[in-house]
Coordinates of C-alpha atoms and ligand atoms in Angstrom, one line a residue:
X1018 CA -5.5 6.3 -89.9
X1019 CA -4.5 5.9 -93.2
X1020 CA -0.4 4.7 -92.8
X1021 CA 1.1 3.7 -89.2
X1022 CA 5.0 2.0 -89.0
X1023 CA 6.6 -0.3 -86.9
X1024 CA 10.1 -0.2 -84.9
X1025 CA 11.9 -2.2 -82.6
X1026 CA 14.3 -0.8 -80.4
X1027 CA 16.5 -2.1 -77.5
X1028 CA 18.1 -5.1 -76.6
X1029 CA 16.3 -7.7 -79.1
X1030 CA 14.1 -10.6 -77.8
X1031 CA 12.5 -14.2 -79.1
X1032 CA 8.9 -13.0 -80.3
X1033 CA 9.8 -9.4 -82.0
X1034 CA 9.4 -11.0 -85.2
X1035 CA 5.9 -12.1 -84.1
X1036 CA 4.9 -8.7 -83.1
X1037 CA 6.1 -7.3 -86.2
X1038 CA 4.2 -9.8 -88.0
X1039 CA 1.2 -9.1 -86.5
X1040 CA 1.0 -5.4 -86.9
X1041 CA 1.9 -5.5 -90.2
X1042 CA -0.7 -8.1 -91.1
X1043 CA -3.5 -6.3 -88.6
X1044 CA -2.5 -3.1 -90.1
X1045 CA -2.6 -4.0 -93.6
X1046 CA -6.3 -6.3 -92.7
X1047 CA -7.8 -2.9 -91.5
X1048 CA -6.7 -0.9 -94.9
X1049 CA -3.6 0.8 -93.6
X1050 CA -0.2 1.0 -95.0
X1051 CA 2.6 -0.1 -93.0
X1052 CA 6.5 1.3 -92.9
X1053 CA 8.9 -0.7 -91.0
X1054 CA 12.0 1.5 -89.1
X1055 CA 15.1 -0.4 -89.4
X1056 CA 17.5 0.0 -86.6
X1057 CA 15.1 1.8 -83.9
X1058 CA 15.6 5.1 -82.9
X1059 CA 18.8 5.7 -85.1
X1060 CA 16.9 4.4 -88.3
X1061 CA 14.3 6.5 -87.5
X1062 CA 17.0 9.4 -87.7
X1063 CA 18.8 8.3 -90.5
X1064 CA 15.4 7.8 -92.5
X1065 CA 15.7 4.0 -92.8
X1066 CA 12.0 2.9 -94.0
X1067 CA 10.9 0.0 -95.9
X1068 CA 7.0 -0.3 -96.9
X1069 CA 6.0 -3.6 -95.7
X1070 CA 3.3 -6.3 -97.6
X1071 CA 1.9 -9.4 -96.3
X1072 CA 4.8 -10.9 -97.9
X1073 CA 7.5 -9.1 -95.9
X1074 CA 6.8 -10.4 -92.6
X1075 CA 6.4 -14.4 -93.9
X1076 CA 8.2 -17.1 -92.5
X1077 CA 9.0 -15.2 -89.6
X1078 CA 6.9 -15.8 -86.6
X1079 CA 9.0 -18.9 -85.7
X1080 CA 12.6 -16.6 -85.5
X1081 CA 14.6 -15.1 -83.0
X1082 CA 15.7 -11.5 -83.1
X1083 CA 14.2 -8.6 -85.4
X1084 CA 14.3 -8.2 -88.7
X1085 CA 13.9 -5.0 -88.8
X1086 CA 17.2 -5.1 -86.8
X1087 CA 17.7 -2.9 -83.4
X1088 CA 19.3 -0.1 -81.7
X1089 CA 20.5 1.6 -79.1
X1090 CA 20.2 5.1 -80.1
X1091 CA 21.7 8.0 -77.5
X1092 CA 20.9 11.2 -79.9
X1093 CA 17.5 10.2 -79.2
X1094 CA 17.4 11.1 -76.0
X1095 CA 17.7 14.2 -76.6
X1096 CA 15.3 17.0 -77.3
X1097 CA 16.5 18.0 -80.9
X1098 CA 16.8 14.0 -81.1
X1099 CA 13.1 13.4 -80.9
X1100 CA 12.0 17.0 -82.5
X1101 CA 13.3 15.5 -85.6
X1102 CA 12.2 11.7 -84.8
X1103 CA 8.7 13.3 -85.1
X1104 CA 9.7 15.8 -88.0
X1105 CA 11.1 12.7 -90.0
X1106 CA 7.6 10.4 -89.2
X1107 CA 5.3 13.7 -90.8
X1108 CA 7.2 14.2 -93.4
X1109 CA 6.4 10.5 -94.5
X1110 CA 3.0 11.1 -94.0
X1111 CA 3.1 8.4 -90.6
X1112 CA 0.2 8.9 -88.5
X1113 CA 0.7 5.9 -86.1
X1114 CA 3.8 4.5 -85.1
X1115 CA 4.3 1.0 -83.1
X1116 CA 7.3 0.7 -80.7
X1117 CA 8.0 -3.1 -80.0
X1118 CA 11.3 -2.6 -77.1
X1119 CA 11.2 -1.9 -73.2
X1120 CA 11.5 1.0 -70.5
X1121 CA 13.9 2.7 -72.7
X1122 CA 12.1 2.2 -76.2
X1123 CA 8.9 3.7 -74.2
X1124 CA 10.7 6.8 -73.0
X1125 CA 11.2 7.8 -76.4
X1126 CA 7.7 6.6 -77.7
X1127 CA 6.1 9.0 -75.0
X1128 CA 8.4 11.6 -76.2
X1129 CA 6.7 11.1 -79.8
X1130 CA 3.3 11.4 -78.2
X1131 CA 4.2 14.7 -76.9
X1132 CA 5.1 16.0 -80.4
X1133 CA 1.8 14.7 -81.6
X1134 CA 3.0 11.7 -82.8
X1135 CA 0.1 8.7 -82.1
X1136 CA 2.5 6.0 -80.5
X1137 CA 1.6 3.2 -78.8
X1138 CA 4.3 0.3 -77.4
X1139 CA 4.1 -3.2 -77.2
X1140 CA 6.9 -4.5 -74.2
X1141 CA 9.5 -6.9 -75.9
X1142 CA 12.6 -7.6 -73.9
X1143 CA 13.6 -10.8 -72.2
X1144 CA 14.1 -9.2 -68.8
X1145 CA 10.1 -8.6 -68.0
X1146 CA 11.3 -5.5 -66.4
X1147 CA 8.2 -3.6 -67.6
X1148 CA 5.1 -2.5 -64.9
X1149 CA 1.7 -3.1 -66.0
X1150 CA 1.8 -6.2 -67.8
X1151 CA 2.0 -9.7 -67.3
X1152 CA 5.1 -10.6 -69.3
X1153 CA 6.9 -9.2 -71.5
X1154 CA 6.7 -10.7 -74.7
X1155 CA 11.1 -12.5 -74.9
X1156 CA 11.0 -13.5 -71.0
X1157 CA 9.2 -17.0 -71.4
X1158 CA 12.0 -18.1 -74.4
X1159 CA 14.9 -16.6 -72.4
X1160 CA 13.9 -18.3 -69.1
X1161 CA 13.4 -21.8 -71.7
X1162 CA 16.3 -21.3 -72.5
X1163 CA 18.2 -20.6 -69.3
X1164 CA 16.5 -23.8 -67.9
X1165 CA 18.0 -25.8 -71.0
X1166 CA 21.4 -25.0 -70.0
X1167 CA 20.9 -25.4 -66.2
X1168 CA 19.8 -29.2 -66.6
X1169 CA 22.5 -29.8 -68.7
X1170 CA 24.8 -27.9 -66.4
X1171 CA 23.3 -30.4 -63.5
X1172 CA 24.5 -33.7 -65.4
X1173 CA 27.8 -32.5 -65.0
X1174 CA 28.1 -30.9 -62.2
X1175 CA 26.2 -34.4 -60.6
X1176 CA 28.9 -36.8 -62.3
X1177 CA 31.8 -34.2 -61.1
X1178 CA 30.5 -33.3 -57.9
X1179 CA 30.7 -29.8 -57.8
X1180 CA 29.0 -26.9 -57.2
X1181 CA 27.9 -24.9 -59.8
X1182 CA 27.3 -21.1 -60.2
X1183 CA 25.1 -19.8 -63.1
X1184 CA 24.6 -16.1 -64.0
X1185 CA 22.1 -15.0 -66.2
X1186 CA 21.2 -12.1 -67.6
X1187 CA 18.2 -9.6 -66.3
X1188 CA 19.3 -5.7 -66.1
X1189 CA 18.0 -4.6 -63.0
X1190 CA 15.4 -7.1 -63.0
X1191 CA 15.7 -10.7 -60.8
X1192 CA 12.8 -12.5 -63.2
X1193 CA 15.0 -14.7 -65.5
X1194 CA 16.6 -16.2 -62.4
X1195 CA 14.1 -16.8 -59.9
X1196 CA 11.9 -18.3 -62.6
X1197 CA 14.7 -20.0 -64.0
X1198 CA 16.3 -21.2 -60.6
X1199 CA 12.7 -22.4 -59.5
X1200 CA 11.9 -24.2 -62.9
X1201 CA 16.0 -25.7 -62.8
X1202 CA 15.7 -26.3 -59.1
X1203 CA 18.4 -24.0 -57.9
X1204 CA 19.7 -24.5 -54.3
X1205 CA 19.6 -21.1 -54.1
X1206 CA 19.1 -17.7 -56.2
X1207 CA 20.7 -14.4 -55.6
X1208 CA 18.1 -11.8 -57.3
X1209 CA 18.5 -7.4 -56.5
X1210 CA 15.2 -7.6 -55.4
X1211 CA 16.2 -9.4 -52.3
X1212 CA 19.6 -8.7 -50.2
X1213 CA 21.2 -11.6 -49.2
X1214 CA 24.4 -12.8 -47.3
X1215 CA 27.2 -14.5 -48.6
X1216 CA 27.4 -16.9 -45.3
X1217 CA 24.0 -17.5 -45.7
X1218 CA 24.5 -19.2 -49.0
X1219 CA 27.4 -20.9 -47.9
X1220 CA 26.0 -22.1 -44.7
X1221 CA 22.9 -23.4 -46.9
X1222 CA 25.9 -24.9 -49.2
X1223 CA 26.8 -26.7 -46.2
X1224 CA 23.6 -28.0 -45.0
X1225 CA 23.0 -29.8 -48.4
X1226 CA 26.6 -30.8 -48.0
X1227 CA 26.1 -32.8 -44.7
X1228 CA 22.6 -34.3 -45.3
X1229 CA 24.4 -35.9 -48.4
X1230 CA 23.6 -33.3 -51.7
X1231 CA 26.9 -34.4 -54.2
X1232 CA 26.7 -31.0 -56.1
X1233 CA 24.8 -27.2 -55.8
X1234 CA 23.3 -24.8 -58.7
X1235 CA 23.3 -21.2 -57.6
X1236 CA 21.5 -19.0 -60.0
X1237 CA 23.0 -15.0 -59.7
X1238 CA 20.8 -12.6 -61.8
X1239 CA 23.4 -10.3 -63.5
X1240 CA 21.4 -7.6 -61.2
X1241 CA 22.6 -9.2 -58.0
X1242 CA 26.6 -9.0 -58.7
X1243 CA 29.2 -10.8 -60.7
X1244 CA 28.9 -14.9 -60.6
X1245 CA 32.5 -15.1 -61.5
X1246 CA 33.6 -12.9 -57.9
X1247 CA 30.9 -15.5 -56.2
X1248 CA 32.3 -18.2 -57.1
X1249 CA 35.6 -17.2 -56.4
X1250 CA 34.5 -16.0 -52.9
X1251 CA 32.7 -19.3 -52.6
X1252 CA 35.7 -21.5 -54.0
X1253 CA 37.9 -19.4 -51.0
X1254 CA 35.4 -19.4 -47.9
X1255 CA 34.2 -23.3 -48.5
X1256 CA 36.3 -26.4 -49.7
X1257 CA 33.7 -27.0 -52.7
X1258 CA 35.0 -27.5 -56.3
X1259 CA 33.1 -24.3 -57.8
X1260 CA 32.8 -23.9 -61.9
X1261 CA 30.9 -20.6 -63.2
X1262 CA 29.0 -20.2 -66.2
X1263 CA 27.8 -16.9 -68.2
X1264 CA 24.9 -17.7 -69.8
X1265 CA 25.4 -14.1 -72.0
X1266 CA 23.6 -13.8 -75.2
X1267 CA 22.7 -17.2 -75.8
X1268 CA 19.3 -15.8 -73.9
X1269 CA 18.3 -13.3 -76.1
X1270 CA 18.1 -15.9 -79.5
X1271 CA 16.8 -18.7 -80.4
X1272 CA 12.9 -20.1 -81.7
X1273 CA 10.2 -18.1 -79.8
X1274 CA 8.7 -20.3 -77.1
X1275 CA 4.7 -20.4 -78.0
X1276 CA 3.6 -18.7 -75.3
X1277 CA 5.8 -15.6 -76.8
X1278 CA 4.7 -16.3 -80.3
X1279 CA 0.7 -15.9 -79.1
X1280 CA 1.9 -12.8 -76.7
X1281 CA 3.6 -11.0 -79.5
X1282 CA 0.5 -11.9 -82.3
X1283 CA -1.9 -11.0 -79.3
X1284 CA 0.0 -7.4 -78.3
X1285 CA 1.0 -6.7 -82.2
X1286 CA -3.0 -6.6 -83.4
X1287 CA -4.1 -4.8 -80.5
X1288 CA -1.3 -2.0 -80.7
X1289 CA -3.1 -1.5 -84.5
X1290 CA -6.4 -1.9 -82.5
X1291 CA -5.3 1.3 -80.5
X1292 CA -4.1 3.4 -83.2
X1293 CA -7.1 2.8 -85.0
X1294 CA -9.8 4.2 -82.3
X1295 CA -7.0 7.2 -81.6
X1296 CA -5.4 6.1 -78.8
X1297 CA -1.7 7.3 -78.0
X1298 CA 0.8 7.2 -74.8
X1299 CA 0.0 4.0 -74.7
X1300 CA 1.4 0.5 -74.0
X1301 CA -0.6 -2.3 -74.9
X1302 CA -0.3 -5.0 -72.3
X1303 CA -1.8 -8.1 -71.0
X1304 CA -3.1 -7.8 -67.2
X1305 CA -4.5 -10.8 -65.6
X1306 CA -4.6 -12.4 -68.9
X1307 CA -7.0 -9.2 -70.0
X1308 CA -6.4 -6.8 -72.8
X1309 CA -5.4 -3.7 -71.1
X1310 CA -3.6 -0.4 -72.8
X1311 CA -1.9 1.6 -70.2
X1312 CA -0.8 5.1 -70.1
X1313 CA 3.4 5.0 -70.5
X1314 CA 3.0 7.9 -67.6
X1315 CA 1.4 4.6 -65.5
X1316 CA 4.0 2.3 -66.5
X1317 CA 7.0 4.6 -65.4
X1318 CA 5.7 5.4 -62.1
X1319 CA 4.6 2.1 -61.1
X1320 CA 7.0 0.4 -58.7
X1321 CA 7.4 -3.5 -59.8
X1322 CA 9.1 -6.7 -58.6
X1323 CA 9.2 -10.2 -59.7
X1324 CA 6.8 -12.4 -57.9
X1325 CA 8.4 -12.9 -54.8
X1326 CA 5.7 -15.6 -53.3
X1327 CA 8.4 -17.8 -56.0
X1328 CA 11.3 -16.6 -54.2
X1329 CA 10.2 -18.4 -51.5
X1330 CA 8.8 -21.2 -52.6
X1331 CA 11.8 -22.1 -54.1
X1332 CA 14.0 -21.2 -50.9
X1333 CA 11.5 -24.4 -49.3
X1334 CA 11.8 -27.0 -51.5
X1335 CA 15.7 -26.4 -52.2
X1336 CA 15.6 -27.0 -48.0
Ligands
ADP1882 P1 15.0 -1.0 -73.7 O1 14.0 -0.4 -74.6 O2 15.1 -2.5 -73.9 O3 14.8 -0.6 -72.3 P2 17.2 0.9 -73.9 O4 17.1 1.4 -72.4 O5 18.6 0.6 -74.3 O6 16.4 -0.5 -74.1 O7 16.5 2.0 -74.8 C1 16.5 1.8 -76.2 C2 16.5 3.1 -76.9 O8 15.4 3.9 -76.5 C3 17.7 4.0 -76.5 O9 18.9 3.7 -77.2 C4 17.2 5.4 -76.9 O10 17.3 5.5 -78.3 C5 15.7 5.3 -76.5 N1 15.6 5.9 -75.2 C6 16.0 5.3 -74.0 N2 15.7 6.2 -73.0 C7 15.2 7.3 -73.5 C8 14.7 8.5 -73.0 N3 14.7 8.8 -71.7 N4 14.1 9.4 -73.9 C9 14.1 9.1 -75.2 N5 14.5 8.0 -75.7 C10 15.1 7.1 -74.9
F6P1883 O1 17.7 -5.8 -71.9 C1 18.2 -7.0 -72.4 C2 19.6 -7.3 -72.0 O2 20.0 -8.6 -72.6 C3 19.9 -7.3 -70.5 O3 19.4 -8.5 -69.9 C4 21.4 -7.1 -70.5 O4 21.7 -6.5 -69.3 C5 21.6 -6.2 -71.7 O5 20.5 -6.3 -72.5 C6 22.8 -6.6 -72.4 O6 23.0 -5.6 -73.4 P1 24.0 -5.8 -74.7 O7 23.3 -6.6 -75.7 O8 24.1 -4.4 -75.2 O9 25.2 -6.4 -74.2

């Protein structure tokens, strides 16, 4: 394989920057040109390449976002969409292309693969929503960062006395605040991945209340509902002083933690790695801290949930 290129695509996430780094400077190692696709899907489209030298991707590895910006692309999705994603990649003489995004971003790698496109993903998104892997490289940062704002969130809401409700962000996925709400001790964390009861919470409120707890963090994954319409429900059904807080965006920036930085150099090489001995379909991933590349088929039909053994674990020692 003679030229490969690089995306990203999706929501962006602490560590893309790393990943790009590392292909390019793997790909280029091993002999190969590499093209960098601005803007995902939709540069991919529009024609939006840029060659990249070893020079391109310096002084990078240490920030957030992409620089090869990101997309959300919805003619992609479609058939004539990805017929000319593929028609656009030949007629730049791409053999290989990497796509550095999530569940989304993979969709339309596989649909590359199918129009004989060698593609292989590497997961970057800070909800660790992805099967078959251990993180996803954006998920340690994000949950950093969440934690950050939680302890400084508790000196207030200690010195005021109140009860405090955090949402962060997630999709679908619970990960960012159960690891979050364990690492920030959370009284309690409201995740999709496991119902729960408003006077439940409350009641548990009330417990830590009465056995003499000043003030209460609850951590809401976006994925479990709305933290502003729980905190209003809690202000109403308890005489607690409740303050909200949406952690938004603030998650998705910021200085790569190191463990992202060596996830995203790790996953970057070995996506080059793959191309090079002909794989394709493929997402390269860590499993139980082993090199694994895993069939995009595999990942999509694979049912997955946080760890839950931290769900309660935290539940005990917020007793
Ligand atoms: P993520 O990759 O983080 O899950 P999205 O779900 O927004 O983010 O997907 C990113 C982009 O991937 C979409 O804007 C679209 O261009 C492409 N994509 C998503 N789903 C599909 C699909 N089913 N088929 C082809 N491309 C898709
Ligand atoms: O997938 C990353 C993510 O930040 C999710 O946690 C969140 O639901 C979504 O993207 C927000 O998307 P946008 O940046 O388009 O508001």
């Amino acid at each position: 394989m003679k030229k490969i290129a690089v995306l990203t695509s999706g929501g962006d996430a602490p560590g893309m920057n790393a990943a790009v780094r590392a292909v390019v400077r793997a790909g280029i190692y091993h002999g190969m040109e590499v093209l960098g696709v601005q803007r995902g899907y939709s540069g991919l489209l529009q024609e939006e390449f840029t060659p990249m030298t070893l020079g391109s991707v310096a002084d990078t590895i240490q920030r957030g976002g992409t620089v090869l910006y990101t997309a959300r692309c919805e003619a992609f999705k479609t058939e004539e969409g990805q017929d000319r994603g593929a028609e656009v990649l030949r007629n730049h003489g791409v053999e290989g292309l990497v796509v550095i995004g999530g569940d989304g971003s993979f969709r339309g790698a596989l649909a590359l693969h199918r129009r004989g496109i060698a593609t292989v993903g590497v997961p970057g998104t800070i909800d660790n929503d992805i099967a078959c892997c251990d993180a996803t490289i954006g998920f340690d940062t994000a949950v950093n960062t969440a934690i950050e704002a939680i302890d400084k969130i508790r000196d207030t809401a200690t010195s005021h006395e109140r009860t405090y409700v955090v949402e962060v962000m997630g999709r679908n996925a619970g990960d960012i605040a159960l690891h979050a709400g364990l690492a920030g001790g959370a009284e309690s964390i409201l995740i999709p991945e496991r119902p729960f009861v408003m006077d439940d919470i409350i009641r548990k409120l009330e417990r830590g209340v009465s056995r003499g707890k000043k003030h209460s963090i609850i951590l809401v994954a976006e994925g479990a509902g709305k933290g502003m319409e729980i905190g209003k429900y809690l202000a109403e059904h308890t005489g607690f002083e409740v303050r909200v807080t949406v952690l938004g965006h603030i998650q998705r920036g910021g200085a790569p933690s190191a463990k992202d930085r060596v996830l995203a150099s790790t996953l970057g090489a070995y996506a080059v790695d793959l191309l090079r001995t002909g794989a394709s379909g493929k997402m390269a991933a860590t499993q139980n801290g082993v090199l694994e590349a895993v069939d995009f088929e595999t990942v999509f039909t694979t049912p997955r949930q946080p760890d839950l053994r931290l769900y309660e674990l935290a539940d005990m020692l917020a007793i």
